[in-house]
Amino acid sequence: MGCRPVKERIITSNACVAEGAEWLCASEPRFAAVMEVLPPLPLRLKPDGFAELLSAIVSQQVSVASANAIWGRLQDAKMVTPGKVAGTSEKDLRALGLSRQKARYARALALADIDYAALEELEAVAVIKTLVSVPGIGPWTAEIYTMFSLGRADVFAPGDLALQEAAKLIFDLPQRPSEKELRAMAMAWSPWRSVAARIMWAYYKHHKQREGIR
């Protein structure tokens, strides 16, 4: 099945990821070289909606293992719906592992009344603009959601530390590029920046022997 053309290219299958990887390898020899040592790239698509955006907030600035542990506690407590989170105090959310700041962000998200279905019809730039208007949702969280939950093929998350480290390794840079520098680099990988990110996360895992993204 090919990519579903809804305003922007949308990744719907492993065939889409393979198509993007083929284009990137033809366009950038460094990607072709690292793909030789990597297994097939993961699809990484996730459901959309409140729970996935809350999960992205949980993942902010913590290790994958820590994020998984906290998310597991939230799931066990059934604390993954807007009504449940909105009706829970910050203190009780913190007892489940959220920091004071993330507990506040979780409640802000629950009260934001986002029309998740409507986001599917917006261009990626508009989706990200809508999401970052909610307290606690910065560019990284909005980009990850747009990339994985909405399947947009041309979204990148240059503030991601694993992507920055992967860029350093793949392109033999003296140090990690800054968010601004990596955003500029990624322009050359359009219209498949989301697949470029998958290649880079996969190489990070290969090189570091640990996941760089949930």
mmCIF file with all atom_site columns, C-alpha atoms in Angstrom:
data_model
loop_
_atom_site.group_PDB
_atom_site.id
_atom_site.type_symbol
_atom_site.label_atom_id
_atom_site.label_alt_id
_atom_site.label_comp_id
_atom_site.label_asym_id
_atom_site.label_entity_id
_atom_site.label_seq_id
_atom_site.pdbx_PDB_ins_code
_atom_site.Cartn_x
_atom_site.Cartn_y
_atom_site.Cartn_z
_atom_site.occupancy
_atom_site.B_iso_or_equiv
_atom_site.pdbx_formal_charge
_atom_site.auth_seq_id
_atom_site.auth_comp_id
_atom_site.auth_asym_id
_atom_site.auth_atom_id
_atom_site.pdbx_PDB_model_num
ATOM 1   C CA . MET A 1 1   ? 0.000   0.000  0.000  1.00 0.00 ? 1   MET A CA 1
ATOM 2   C CA . GLY A 1 2   ? 1.365   3.402  -0.915 1.00 0.00 ? 2   GLY A CA 1
ATOM 3   C CA . CYS A 1 3   ? 1.343   6.589  1.087  1.00 0.00 ? 3   CYS A CA 1
ATOM 4   C CA . ARG A 1 4   ? -2.071  8.152  1.577  1.00 0.00 ? 4   ARG A CA 1
ATOM 5   C CA . PRO A 1 5   ? -2.023  11.606 -0.120 1.00 0.00 ? 5   PRO A CA 1
ATOM 6   C CA . VAL A 1 6   ? -3.949  13.859 2.261  1.00 0.00 ? 6   VAL A CA 1
ATOM 7   C CA . LYS A 1 7   ? -2.592  17.396 1.746  1.00 0.00 ? 7   LYS A CA 1
ATOM 8   C CA . GLU A 1 8   ? 0.848   16.140 2.728  1.00 0.00 ? 8   GLU A CA 1
ATOM 9   C CA . ARG A 1 9   ? 2.579   12.814 2.263  1.00 0.00 ? 9   ARG A CA 1
ATOM 10  C CA . ILE A 1 10  ? 1.491   10.481 5.052  1.00 0.00 ? 10  ILE A CA 1
ATOM 11  C CA . ILE A 1 11  ? 3.350   7.335  6.055  1.00 0.00 ? 11  ILE A CA 1
ATOM 12  C CA . THR A 1 12  ? 0.901   4.442  6.285  1.00 0.00 ? 12  THR A CA 1
ATOM 13  C CA . SER A 1 13  ? 3.030   1.329  5.836  1.00 0.00 ? 13  SER A CA 1
ATOM 14  C CA . ASN A 1 14  ? 6.503   -0.174 5.813  1.00 0.00 ? 14  ASN A CA 1
ATOM 15  C CA . ALA A 1 15  ? 6.482   0.389  2.048  1.00 0.00 ? 15  ALA A CA 1
ATOM 16  C CA . CYS A 1 16  ? 6.337   4.139  2.668  1.00 0.00 ? 16  CYS A CA 1
ATOM 17  C CA . VAL A 1 17  ? 9.326   3.970  5.000  1.00 0.00 ? 17  VAL A CA 1
ATOM 18  C CA . ALA A 1 18  ? 11.244  1.886  2.468  1.00 0.00 ? 18  ALA A CA 1
ATOM 19  C CA . GLU A 1 19  ? 10.420  4.384  -0.285 1.00 0.00 ? 19  GLU A CA 1
ATOM 20  C CA . GLY A 1 20  ? 11.695  7.247  1.847  1.00 0.00 ? 20  GLY A CA 1
ATOM 21  C CA . ALA A 1 21  ? 14.843  5.364  2.821  1.00 0.00 ? 21  ALA A CA 1
ATOM 22  C CA . GLU A 1 22  ? 15.597  4.588  -0.826 1.00 0.00 ? 22  GLU A CA 1
ATOM 23  C CA . TRP A 1 23  ? 15.243  8.261  -1.747 1.00 0.00 ? 23  TRP A CA 1
ATOM 24  C CA . LEU A 1 24  ? 17.437  9.361  1.155  1.00 0.00 ? 24  LEU A CA 1
ATOM 25  C CA . CYS A 1 25  ? 20.156  6.828  0.372  1.00 0.00 ? 25  CYS A CA 1
ATOM 26  C CA . ALA A 1 26  ? 20.225  7.996  -3.239 1.00 0.00 ? 26  ALA A CA 1
ATOM 27  C CA . SER A 1 27  ? 20.431  11.624 -2.115 1.00 0.00 ? 27  SER A CA 1
ATOM 28  C CA . GLU A 1 28  ? 22.883  11.314 0.783  1.00 0.00 ? 28  GLU A CA 1
ATOM 29  C CA . PRO A 1 29  ? 25.778  8.793  0.672  1.00 0.00 ? 29  PRO A CA 1
ATOM 30  C CA . ARG A 1 30  ? 26.160  8.889  4.470  1.00 0.00 ? 30  ARG A CA 1
ATOM 31  C CA . PHE A 1 31  ? 22.649  7.501  4.872  1.00 0.00 ? 31  PHE A CA 1
ATOM 32  C CA . ALA A 1 32  ? 23.395  4.791  2.303  1.00 0.00 ? 32  ALA A CA 1
ATOM 33  C CA . ALA A 1 33  ? 26.481  3.780  4.281  1.00 0.00 ? 33  ALA A CA 1
ATOM 34  C CA . VAL A 1 34  ? 24.750  3.487  7.647  1.00 0.00 ? 34  VAL A CA 1
ATOM 35  C CA . MET A 1 35  ? 21.750  1.664  6.171  1.00 0.00 ? 35  MET A CA 1
ATOM 36  C CA . GLU A 1 36  ? 24.115  -1.170 5.240  1.00 0.00 ? 36  GLU A CA 1
ATOM 37  C CA . VAL A 1 37  ? 24.551  -2.025 8.929  1.00 0.00 ? 37  VAL A CA 1
ATOM 38  C CA . LEU A 1 38  ? 20.945  -1.493 10.017 1.00 0.00 ? 38  LEU A CA 1
ATOM 39  C CA . PRO A 1 39  ? 17.979  -3.867 10.062 1.00 0.00 ? 39  PRO A CA 1
ATOM 40  C CA . PRO A 1 40  ? 14.779  -2.781 8.264  1.00 0.00 ? 40  PRO A CA 1
ATOM 41  C CA . LEU A 1 41  ? 13.584  0.518  9.681  1.00 0.00 ? 41  LEU A CA 1
ATOM 42  C CA . PRO A 1 42  ? 10.623  0.373  12.077 1.00 0.00 ? 42  PRO A CA 1
ATOM 43  C CA . LEU A 1 43  ? 7.290   1.834  11.025 1.00 0.00 ? 43  LEU A CA 1
ATOM 44  C CA . ARG A 1 44  ? 6.880   3.522  14.440 1.00 0.00 ? 44  ARG A CA 1
ATOM 45  C CA . LEU A 1 45  ? 3.307   4.663  13.802 1.00 0.00 ? 45  LEU A CA 1
ATOM 46  C CA . LYS A 1 46  ? 1.232   5.212  16.934 1.00 0.00 ? 46  LYS A CA 1
ATOM 47  C CA . PRO A 1 47  ? -2.410  5.988  17.646 1.00 0.00 ? 47  PRO A CA 1
ATOM 48  C CA . ASP A 1 48  ? -3.422  9.622  17.828 1.00 0.00 ? 48  ASP A CA 1
ATOM 49  C CA . GLY A 1 49  ? -5.319  11.373 20.596 1.00 0.00 ? 49  GLY A CA 1
ATOM 50  C CA . PHE A 1 50  ? -4.875  12.520 24.174 1.00 0.00 ? 50  PHE A CA 1
ATOM 51  C CA . ALA A 1 51  ? -3.056  9.454  25.501 1.00 0.00 ? 51  ALA A CA 1
ATOM 52  C CA . GLU A 1 52  ? -0.297  9.605  22.908 1.00 0.00 ? 52  GLU A CA 1
ATOM 53  C CA . LEU A 1 53  ? 0.283   13.301 23.459 1.00 0.00 ? 53  LEU A CA 1
ATOM 54  C CA . LEU A 1 54  ? 0.390   12.727 27.214 1.00 0.00 ? 54  LEU A CA 1
ATOM 55  C CA . SER A 1 55  ? 2.878   9.918  26.586 1.00 0.00 ? 55  SER A CA 1
ATOM 56  C CA . ALA A 1 56  ? 5.060   12.342 24.617 1.00 0.00 ? 56  ALA A CA 1
ATOM 57  C CA . ILE A 1 57  ? 5.001   14.782 27.544 1.00 0.00 ? 57  ILE A CA 1
ATOM 58  C CA . VAL A 1 58  ? 6.059   11.950 29.864 1.00 0.00 ? 58  VAL A CA 1
ATOM 59  C CA . SER A 1 59  ? 9.013   11.251 27.536 1.00 0.00 ? 59  SER A CA 1
ATOM 60  C CA . GLN A 1 60  ? 10.342  14.811 27.633 1.00 0.00 ? 60  GLN A CA 1
ATOM 61  C CA . GLN A 1 61  ? 13.952  15.032 28.839 1.00 0.00 ? 61  GLN A CA 1
ATOM 62  C CA . VAL A 1 62  ? 14.098  11.603 30.495 1.00 0.00 ? 62  VAL A CA 1
ATOM 63  C CA . SER A 1 63  ? 15.587  8.293  29.403 1.00 0.00 ? 63  SER A CA 1
ATOM 64  C CA . VAL A 1 64  ? 13.468  5.813  27.480 1.00 0.00 ? 64  VAL A CA 1
ATOM 65  C CA . ALA A 1 65  ? 13.564  3.434  30.463 1.00 0.00 ? 65  ALA A CA 1
ATOM 66  C CA . SER A 1 66  ? 12.347  6.129  32.875 1.00 0.00 ? 66  SER A CA 1
ATOM 67  C CA . ALA A 1 67  ? 9.604   7.220  30.484 1.00 0.00 ? 67  ALA A CA 1
ATOM 68  C CA . ASN A 1 68  ? 8.427   3.631  30.073 1.00 0.00 ? 68  ASN A CA 1
ATOM 69  C CA . ALA A 1 69  ? 8.281   3.137  33.835 1.00 0.00 ? 69  ALA A CA 1
ATOM 70  C CA . ILE A 1 70  ? 6.294   6.315  34.468 1.00 0.00 ? 70  ILE A CA 1
ATOM 71  C CA . TRP A 1 71  ? 3.943   5.630  31.575 1.00 0.00 ? 71  TRP A CA 1
ATOM 72  C CA . GLY A 1 72  ? 3.336   2.133  32.923 1.00 0.00 ? 72  GLY A CA 1
ATOM 73  C CA . ARG A 1 73  ? 2.272   3.557  36.275 1.00 0.00 ? 73  ARG A CA 1
ATOM 74  C CA . LEU A 1 74  ? -0.086  6.014  34.582 1.00 0.00 ? 74  LEU A CA 1
ATOM 75  C CA . GLN A 1 75  ? -1.627  3.210  32.542 1.00 0.00 ? 75  GLN A CA 1
ATOM 76  C CA . ASP A 1 76  ? -2.035  1.003  35.614 1.00 0.00 ? 76  ASP A CA 1
ATOM 77  C CA . ALA A 1 77  ? -3.855  3.872  37.310 1.00 0.00 ? 77  ALA A CA 1
ATOM 78  C CA . LYS A 1 78  ? -5.957  4.398  34.148 1.00 0.00 ? 78  LYS A CA 1
ATOM 79  C CA . MET A 1 79  ? -4.647  7.971  34.161 1.00 0.00 ? 79  MET A CA 1
ATOM 80  C CA . VAL A 1 80  ? -4.670  8.272  30.378 1.00 0.00 ? 80  VAL A CA 1
ATOM 81  C CA . THR A 1 81  ? -7.913  10.120 29.591 1.00 0.00 ? 81  THR A CA 1
ATOM 82  C CA . PRO A 1 82  ? -8.650  13.863 29.756 1.00 0.00 ? 82  PRO A CA 1
ATOM 83  C CA . GLY A 1 83  ? -11.421 13.401 32.310 1.00 0.00 ? 83  GLY A CA 1
ATOM 84  C CA . LYS A 1 84  ? -9.311  11.268 34.617 1.00 0.00 ? 84  LYS A CA 1
ATOM 85  C CA . VAL A 1 85  ? -6.301  13.587 34.499 1.00 0.00 ? 85  VAL A CA 1
ATOM 86  C CA . ALA A 1 86  ? -8.383  16.765 34.825 1.00 0.00 ? 86  ALA A CA 1
ATOM 87  C CA . GLY A 1 87  ? -10.055 15.331 37.919 1.00 0.00 ? 87  GLY A CA 1
ATOM 88  C CA . THR A 1 88  ? -6.771  14.410 39.618 1.00 0.00 ? 88  THR A CA 1
ATOM 89  C CA . SER A 1 89  ? -4.660  16.755 41.697 1.00 0.00 ? 89  SER A CA 1
ATOM 90  C CA . GLU A 1 90  ? -1.084  17.589 40.765 1.00 0.00 ? 90  GLU A CA 1
ATOM 91  C CA . LYS A 1 91  ? -0.019  15.953 44.019 1.00 0.00 ? 91  LYS A CA 1
ATOM 92  C CA . ASP A 1 92  ? -1.613  12.640 43.045 1.00 0.00 ? 92  ASP A CA 1
ATOM 93  C CA . LEU A 1 93  ? -0.136  12.847 39.558 1.00 0.00 ? 93  LEU A CA 1
ATOM 94  C CA . ARG A 1 94  ? 3.285   13.401 41.076 1.00 0.00 ? 94  ARG A CA 1
ATOM 95  C CA . ALA A 1 95  ? 2.775   10.298 43.208 1.00 0.00 ? 95  ALA A CA 1
ATOM 96  C CA . LEU A 1 96  ? 2.624   8.327  39.947 1.00 0.00 ? 96  LEU A CA 1
ATOM 97  C CA . GLY A 1 97  ? 6.055   9.583  38.931 1.00 0.00 ? 97  GLY A CA 1
ATOM 98  C CA . LEU A 1 98  ? 5.417   12.847 37.122 1.00 0.00 ? 98  LEU A CA 1
ATOM 99  C CA . SER A 1 99  ? 7.535   15.829 38.070 1.00 0.00 ? 99  SER A CA 1
ATOM 100 C CA . ARG A 1 100 ? 5.771   18.881 39.458 1.00 0.00 ? 100 ARG A CA 1
ATOM 101 C CA . GLN A 1 101 ? 6.121   20.559 36.064 1.00 0.00 ? 101 GLN A CA 1
ATOM 102 C CA . LYS A 1 102 ? 4.865   17.570 34.074 1.00 0.00 ? 102 LYS A CA 1
ATOM 103 C CA . ALA A 1 103 ? 1.903   17.117 36.407 1.00 0.00 ? 103 ALA A CA 1
ATOM 104 C CA . ARG A 1 104 ? 0.946   20.701 35.655 1.00 0.00 ? 104 ARG A CA 1
ATOM 105 C CA . TYR A 1 105 ? 1.426   20.101 31.932 1.00 0.00 ? 105 TYR A CA 1
ATOM 106 C CA . ALA A 1 106 ? -0.694  16.949 32.025 1.00 0.00 ? 106 ALA A CA 1
ATOM 107 C CA . ARG A 1 107 ? -3.582  18.842 33.586 1.00 0.00 ? 107 ARG A CA 1
ATOM 108 C CA . ALA A 1 108 ? -3.187  21.693 31.081 1.00 0.00 ? 108 ALA A CA 1
ATOM 109 C CA . LEU A 1 109 ? -3.392  19.183 28.231 1.00 0.00 ? 109 LEU A CA 1
ATOM 110 C CA . ALA A 1 110 ? -6.487  17.580 29.741 1.00 0.00 ? 110 ALA A CA 1
ATOM 111 C CA . LEU A 1 111 ? -8.195  20.953 29.959 1.00 0.00 ? 111 LEU A CA 1
ATOM 112 C CA . ALA A 1 112 ? -7.089  22.167 26.508 1.00 0.00 ? 112 ALA A CA 1
ATOM 113 C CA . ASP A 1 113 ? -10.011 20.519 24.682 1.00 0.00 ? 113 ASP A CA 1
ATOM 114 C CA . ILE A 1 114 ? -7.966  19.744 21.566 1.00 0.00 ? 114 ILE A CA 1
ATOM 115 C CA . ASP A 1 115 ? -9.961  18.498 18.575 1.00 0.00 ? 115 ASP A CA 1
ATOM 116 C CA . TYR A 1 116 ? -7.690  15.596 17.698 1.00 0.00 ? 116 TYR A CA 1
ATOM 117 C CA . ALA A 1 117 ? -9.729  14.552 14.662 1.00 0.00 ? 117 ALA A CA 1
ATOM 118 C CA . ALA A 1 118 ? -9.375  18.055 13.213 1.00 0.00 ? 118 ALA A CA 1
ATOM 119 C CA . LEU A 1 119 ? -5.579  17.846 13.486 1.00 0.00 ? 119 LEU A CA 1
ATOM 120 C CA . GLU A 1 120 ? -5.599  15.082 10.869 1.00 0.00 ? 120 GLU A CA 1
ATOM 121 C CA . GLU A 1 121 ? -6.810  17.579 8.276  1.00 0.00 ? 121 GLU A CA 1
ATOM 122 C CA . LEU A 1 122 ? -4.208  20.259 9.030  1.00 0.00 ? 122 LEU A CA 1
ATOM 123 C CA . GLU A 1 123 ? -0.801  20.651 7.451  1.00 0.00 ? 123 GLU A CA 1
ATOM 124 C CA . ALA A 1 124 ? 2.072   19.701 9.745  1.00 0.00 ? 124 ALA A CA 1
ATOM 125 C CA . VAL A 1 125 ? 3.081   23.304 10.393 1.00 0.00 ? 125 VAL A CA 1
ATOM 126 C CA . ALA A 1 126 ? -0.457  24.115 11.537 1.00 0.00 ? 126 ALA A CA 1
ATOM 127 C CA . VAL A 1 127 ? -0.621  20.990 13.720 1.00 0.00 ? 127 VAL A CA 1
ATOM 128 C CA . ILE A 1 128 ? 2.603   21.942 15.469 1.00 0.00 ? 128 ILE A CA 1
ATOM 129 C CA . LYS A 1 129 ? 1.438   25.544 15.916 1.00 0.00 ? 129 LYS A CA 1
ATOM 130 C CA . THR A 1 130 ? -1.814  24.318 17.491 1.00 0.00 ? 130 THR A CA 1
ATOM 131 C CA . LEU A 1 131 ? -0.079  21.932 19.869 1.00 0.00 ? 131 LEU A CA 1
ATOM 132 C CA . VAL A 1 132 ? 2.644   24.299 21.080 1.00 0.00 ? 132 VAL A CA 1
ATOM 133 C CA . SER A 1 133 ? -0.063  26.724 22.210 1.00 0.00 ? 133 SER A CA 1
ATOM 134 C CA . VAL A 1 134 ? -0.799  24.286 25.066 1.00 0.00 ? 134 VAL A CA 1
ATOM 135 C CA . PRO A 1 135 ? 1.397   24.822 28.156 1.00 0.00 ? 135 PRO A CA 1
ATOM 136 C CA . GLY A 1 136 ? 4.034   22.122 28.366 1.00 0.00 ? 136 GLY A CA 1
ATOM 137 C CA . ILE A 1 137 ? 3.977   21.166 24.702 1.00 0.00 ? 137 ILE A CA 1
ATOM 138 C CA . GLY A 1 138 ? 7.119   22.431 23.045 1.00 0.00 ? 138 GLY A CA 1
ATOM 139 C CA . PRO A 1 139 ? 8.360   21.872 19.504 1.00 0.00 ? 139 PRO A CA 1
ATOM 140 C CA . TRP A 1 140 ? 9.862   18.436 20.303 1.00 0.00 ? 140 TRP A CA 1
ATOM 141 C CA . THR A 1 141 ? 6.610   17.032 21.703 1.00 0.00 ? 141 THR A CA 1
ATOM 142 C CA . ALA A 1 142 ? 4.557   18.502 18.862 1.00 0.00 ? 142 ALA A CA 1
ATOM 143 C CA . GLU A 1 143 ? 6.976   17.211 16.214 1.00 0.00 ? 143 GLU A CA 1
ATOM 144 C CA . ILE A 1 144 ? 7.084   13.698 17.679 1.00 0.00 ? 144 ILE A CA 1
ATOM 145 C CA . TYR A 1 145 ? 3.280   13.557 17.795 1.00 0.00 ? 145 TYR A CA 1
ATOM 146 C CA . THR A 1 146 ? 2.966   14.862 14.227 1.00 0.00 ? 146 THR A CA 1
ATOM 147 C CA . MET A 1 147 ? 5.585   12.393 13.027 1.00 0.00 ? 147 MET A CA 1
ATOM 148 C CA . PHE A 1 148 ? 4.346   9.209  14.715 1.00 0.00 ? 148 PHE A CA 1
ATOM 149 C CA . SER A 1 149 ? 0.664   9.714  15.555 1.00 0.00 ? 149 SER A CA 1
ATOM 150 C CA . LEU A 1 150 ? -0.252  11.563 12.361 1.00 0.00 ? 150 LEU A CA 1
ATOM 151 C CA . GLY A 1 151 ? 2.306   9.822  10.162 1.00 0.00 ? 151 GLY A CA 1
ATOM 152 C CA . ARG A 1 152 ? 3.577   12.945 8.440  1.00 0.00 ? 152 ARG A CA 1
ATOM 153 C CA . ALA A 1 153 ? 6.542   12.077 6.247  1.00 0.00 ? 153 ALA A CA 1
ATOM 154 C CA . ASP A 1 154 ? 8.319   15.425 6.265  1.00 0.00 ? 154 ASP A CA 1
ATOM 155 C CA . VAL A 1 155 ? 8.614   16.316 9.952  1.00 0.00 ? 155 VAL A CA 1
ATOM 156 C CA . PHE A 1 156 ? 11.844  16.349 11.960 1.00 0.00 ? 156 PHE A CA 1
ATOM 157 C CA . ALA A 1 157 ? 12.690  16.881 15.641 1.00 0.00 ? 157 ALA A CA 1
ATOM 158 C CA . PRO A 1 158 ? 16.056  18.666 15.692 1.00 0.00 ? 158 PRO A CA 1
ATOM 159 C CA . GLY A 1 159 ? 15.883  19.278 19.438 1.00 0.00 ? 159 GLY A CA 1
ATOM 160 C CA . ASP A 1 160 ? 16.097  15.532 20.091 1.00 0.00 ? 160 ASP A CA 1
ATOM 161 C CA . LEU A 1 161 ? 19.414  14.668 21.732 1.00 0.00 ? 161 LEU A CA 1
ATOM 162 C CA . ALA A 1 162 ? 19.604  11.202 20.163 1.00 0.00 ? 162 ALA A CA 1
ATOM 163 C CA . LEU A 1 163 ? 19.143  12.716 16.699 1.00 0.00 ? 163 LEU A CA 1
ATOM 164 C CA . GLN A 1 164 ? 21.821  15.285 17.453 1.00 0.00 ? 164 GLN A CA 1
ATOM 165 C CA . GLU A 1 165 ? 24.209  12.560 18.588 1.00 0.00 ? 165 GLU A CA 1
ATOM 166 C CA . ALA A 1 166 ? 23.371  10.425 15.543 1.00 0.00 ? 166 ALA A CA 1
ATOM 167 C CA . ALA A 1 167 ? 24.064  13.390 13.258 1.00 0.00 ? 167 ALA A CA 1
ATOM 168 C CA . LYS A 1 168 ? 27.456  13.811 14.916 1.00 0.00 ? 168 LYS A CA 1
ATOM 169 C CA . LEU A 1 169 ? 28.283  10.136 14.325 1.00 0.00 ? 169 LEU A CA 1
ATOM 170 C CA . ILE A 1 170 ? 26.865  9.770  10.814 1.00 0.00 ? 170 ILE A CA 1
ATOM 171 C CA . PHE A 1 171 ? 28.301  13.001 9.443  1.00 0.00 ? 171 PHE A CA 1
ATOM 172 C CA . ASP A 1 172 ? 31.564  12.838 11.406 1.00 0.00 ? 172 ASP A CA 1
ATOM 173 C CA . LEU A 1 173 ? 31.000  16.190 13.102 1.00 0.00 ? 173 LEU A CA 1
ATOM 174 C CA . PRO A 1 174 ? 33.338  17.481 15.850 1.00 0.00 ? 174 PRO A CA 1
ATOM 175 C CA . GLN A 1 175 ? 30.405  17.892 18.225 1.00 0.00 ? 175 GLN A CA 1
ATOM 176 C CA . ARG A 1 176 ? 26.662  17.504 18.356 1.00 0.00 ? 176 ARG A CA 1
ATOM 177 C CA . PRO A 1 177 ? 24.924  20.062 16.152 1.00 0.00 ? 177 PRO A CA 1
ATOM 178 C CA . SER A 1 178 ? 22.650  22.520 17.897 1.00 0.00 ? 178 SER A CA 1
ATOM 179 C CA . GLU A 1 179 ? 18.906  22.380 17.339 1.00 0.00 ? 179 GLU A CA 1
ATOM 180 C CA . LYS A 1 180 ? 19.193  25.263 14.884 1.00 0.00 ? 180 LYS A CA 1
ATOM 181 C CA . GLU A 1 181 ? 22.095  23.645 13.044 1.00 0.00 ? 181 GLU A CA 1
ATOM 182 C CA . LEU A 1 182 ? 20.367  20.275 12.786 1.00 0.00 ? 182 LEU A CA 1
ATOM 183 C CA . ARG A 1 183 ? 17.124  21.860 11.594 1.00 0.00 ? 183 ARG A CA 1
ATOM 184 C CA . ALA A 1 184 ? 19.108  23.507 8.788  1.00 0.00 ? 184 ALA A CA 1
ATOM 185 C CA . MET A 1 185 ? 20.858  20.223 7.921  1.00 0.00 ? 185 MET A CA 1
ATOM 186 C CA . ALA A 1 186 ? 17.548  18.394 7.761  1.00 0.00 ? 186 ALA A CA 1
ATOM 187 C CA . MET A 1 187 ? 16.175  20.683 5.077  1.00 0.00 ? 187 MET A CA 1
ATOM 188 C CA . ALA A 1 188 ? 18.201  18.685 2.555  1.00 0.00 ? 188 ALA A CA 1
ATOM 189 C CA . TRP A 1 189 ? 16.263  15.539 3.531  1.00 0.00 ? 189 TRP A CA 1
ATOM 190 C CA . SER A 1 190 ? 12.849  16.932 2.607  1.00 0.00 ? 190 SER A CA 1
ATOM 191 C CA . PRO A 1 191 ? 10.332  15.487 1.649  1.00 0.00 ? 191 PRO A CA 1
ATOM 192 C CA . TRP A 1 192 ? 11.359  12.495 3.782  1.00 0.00 ? 192 TRP A CA 1
ATOM 193 C CA . ARG A 1 193 ? 12.643  14.071 6.996  1.00 0.00 ? 193 ARG A CA 1
ATOM 194 C CA . SER A 1 194 ? 10.596  11.707 9.166  1.00 0.00 ? 194 SER A CA 1
ATOM 195 C CA . VAL A 1 195 ? 12.308  8.735  7.534  1.00 0.00 ? 195 VAL A CA 1
ATOM 196 C CA . ALA A 1 196 ? 15.695  10.418 7.960  1.00 0.00 ? 196 ALA A CA 1
ATOM 197 C CA . ALA A 1 197 ? 14.864  10.615 11.665 1.00 0.00 ? 197 ALA A CA 1
ATOM 198 C CA . ARG A 1 198 ? 14.053  6.886  11.685 1.00 0.00 ? 198 ARG A CA 1
ATOM 199 C CA . ILE A 1 199 ? 17.430  6.131  10.095 1.00 0.00 ? 199 ILE A CA 1
ATOM 200 C CA . MET A 1 200 ? 19.199  8.277  12.668 1.00 0.00 ? 200 MET A CA 1
ATOM 201 C CA . TRP A 1 201 ? 17.384  6.787  15.662 1.00 0.00 ? 201 TRP A CA 1
ATOM 202 C CA . ALA A 1 202 ? 18.119  3.310  14.309 1.00 0.00 ? 202 ALA A CA 1
ATOM 203 C CA . TYR A 1 203 ? 21.807  4.154  13.941 1.00 0.00 ? 203 TYR A CA 1
ATOM 204 C CA . TYR A 1 204 ? 21.870  5.649  17.431 1.00 0.00 ? 204 TYR A CA 1
ATOM 205 C CA . LYS A 1 205 ? 20.478  2.352  18.769 1.00 0.00 ? 205 LYS A CA 1
ATOM 206 C CA . HIS A 1 206 ? 23.012  0.370  16.716 1.00 0.00 ? 206 HIS A CA 1
ATOM 207 C CA . HIS A 1 207 ? 25.938  2.467  17.916 1.00 0.00 ? 207 HIS A CA 1
ATOM 208 C CA . LYS A 1 208 ? 24.915  3.045  21.541 1.00 0.00 ? 208 LYS A CA 1
ATOM 209 C CA . GLN A 1 209 ? 23.095  -0.250 22.121 1.00 0.00 ? 209 GLN A CA 1
ATOM 210 C CA . ARG A 1 210 ? 20.129  1.572  23.601 1.00 0.00 ? 210 ARG A CA 1
ATOM 211 C CA . GLU A 1 211 ? 16.968  3.171  22.322 1.00 0.00 ? 211 GLU A CA 1
ATOM 212 C CA . GLY A 1 212 ? 16.954  6.888  21.601 1.00 0.00 ? 212 GLY A CA 1
ATOM 213 C CA . ILE A 1 213 ? 13.174  7.218  21.281 1.00 0.00 ? 213 ILE A CA 1
ATOM 214 C CA . ARG A 1 214 ? 10.128  5.433  22.702 1.00 0.00 ? 214 ARG A CA 1
#
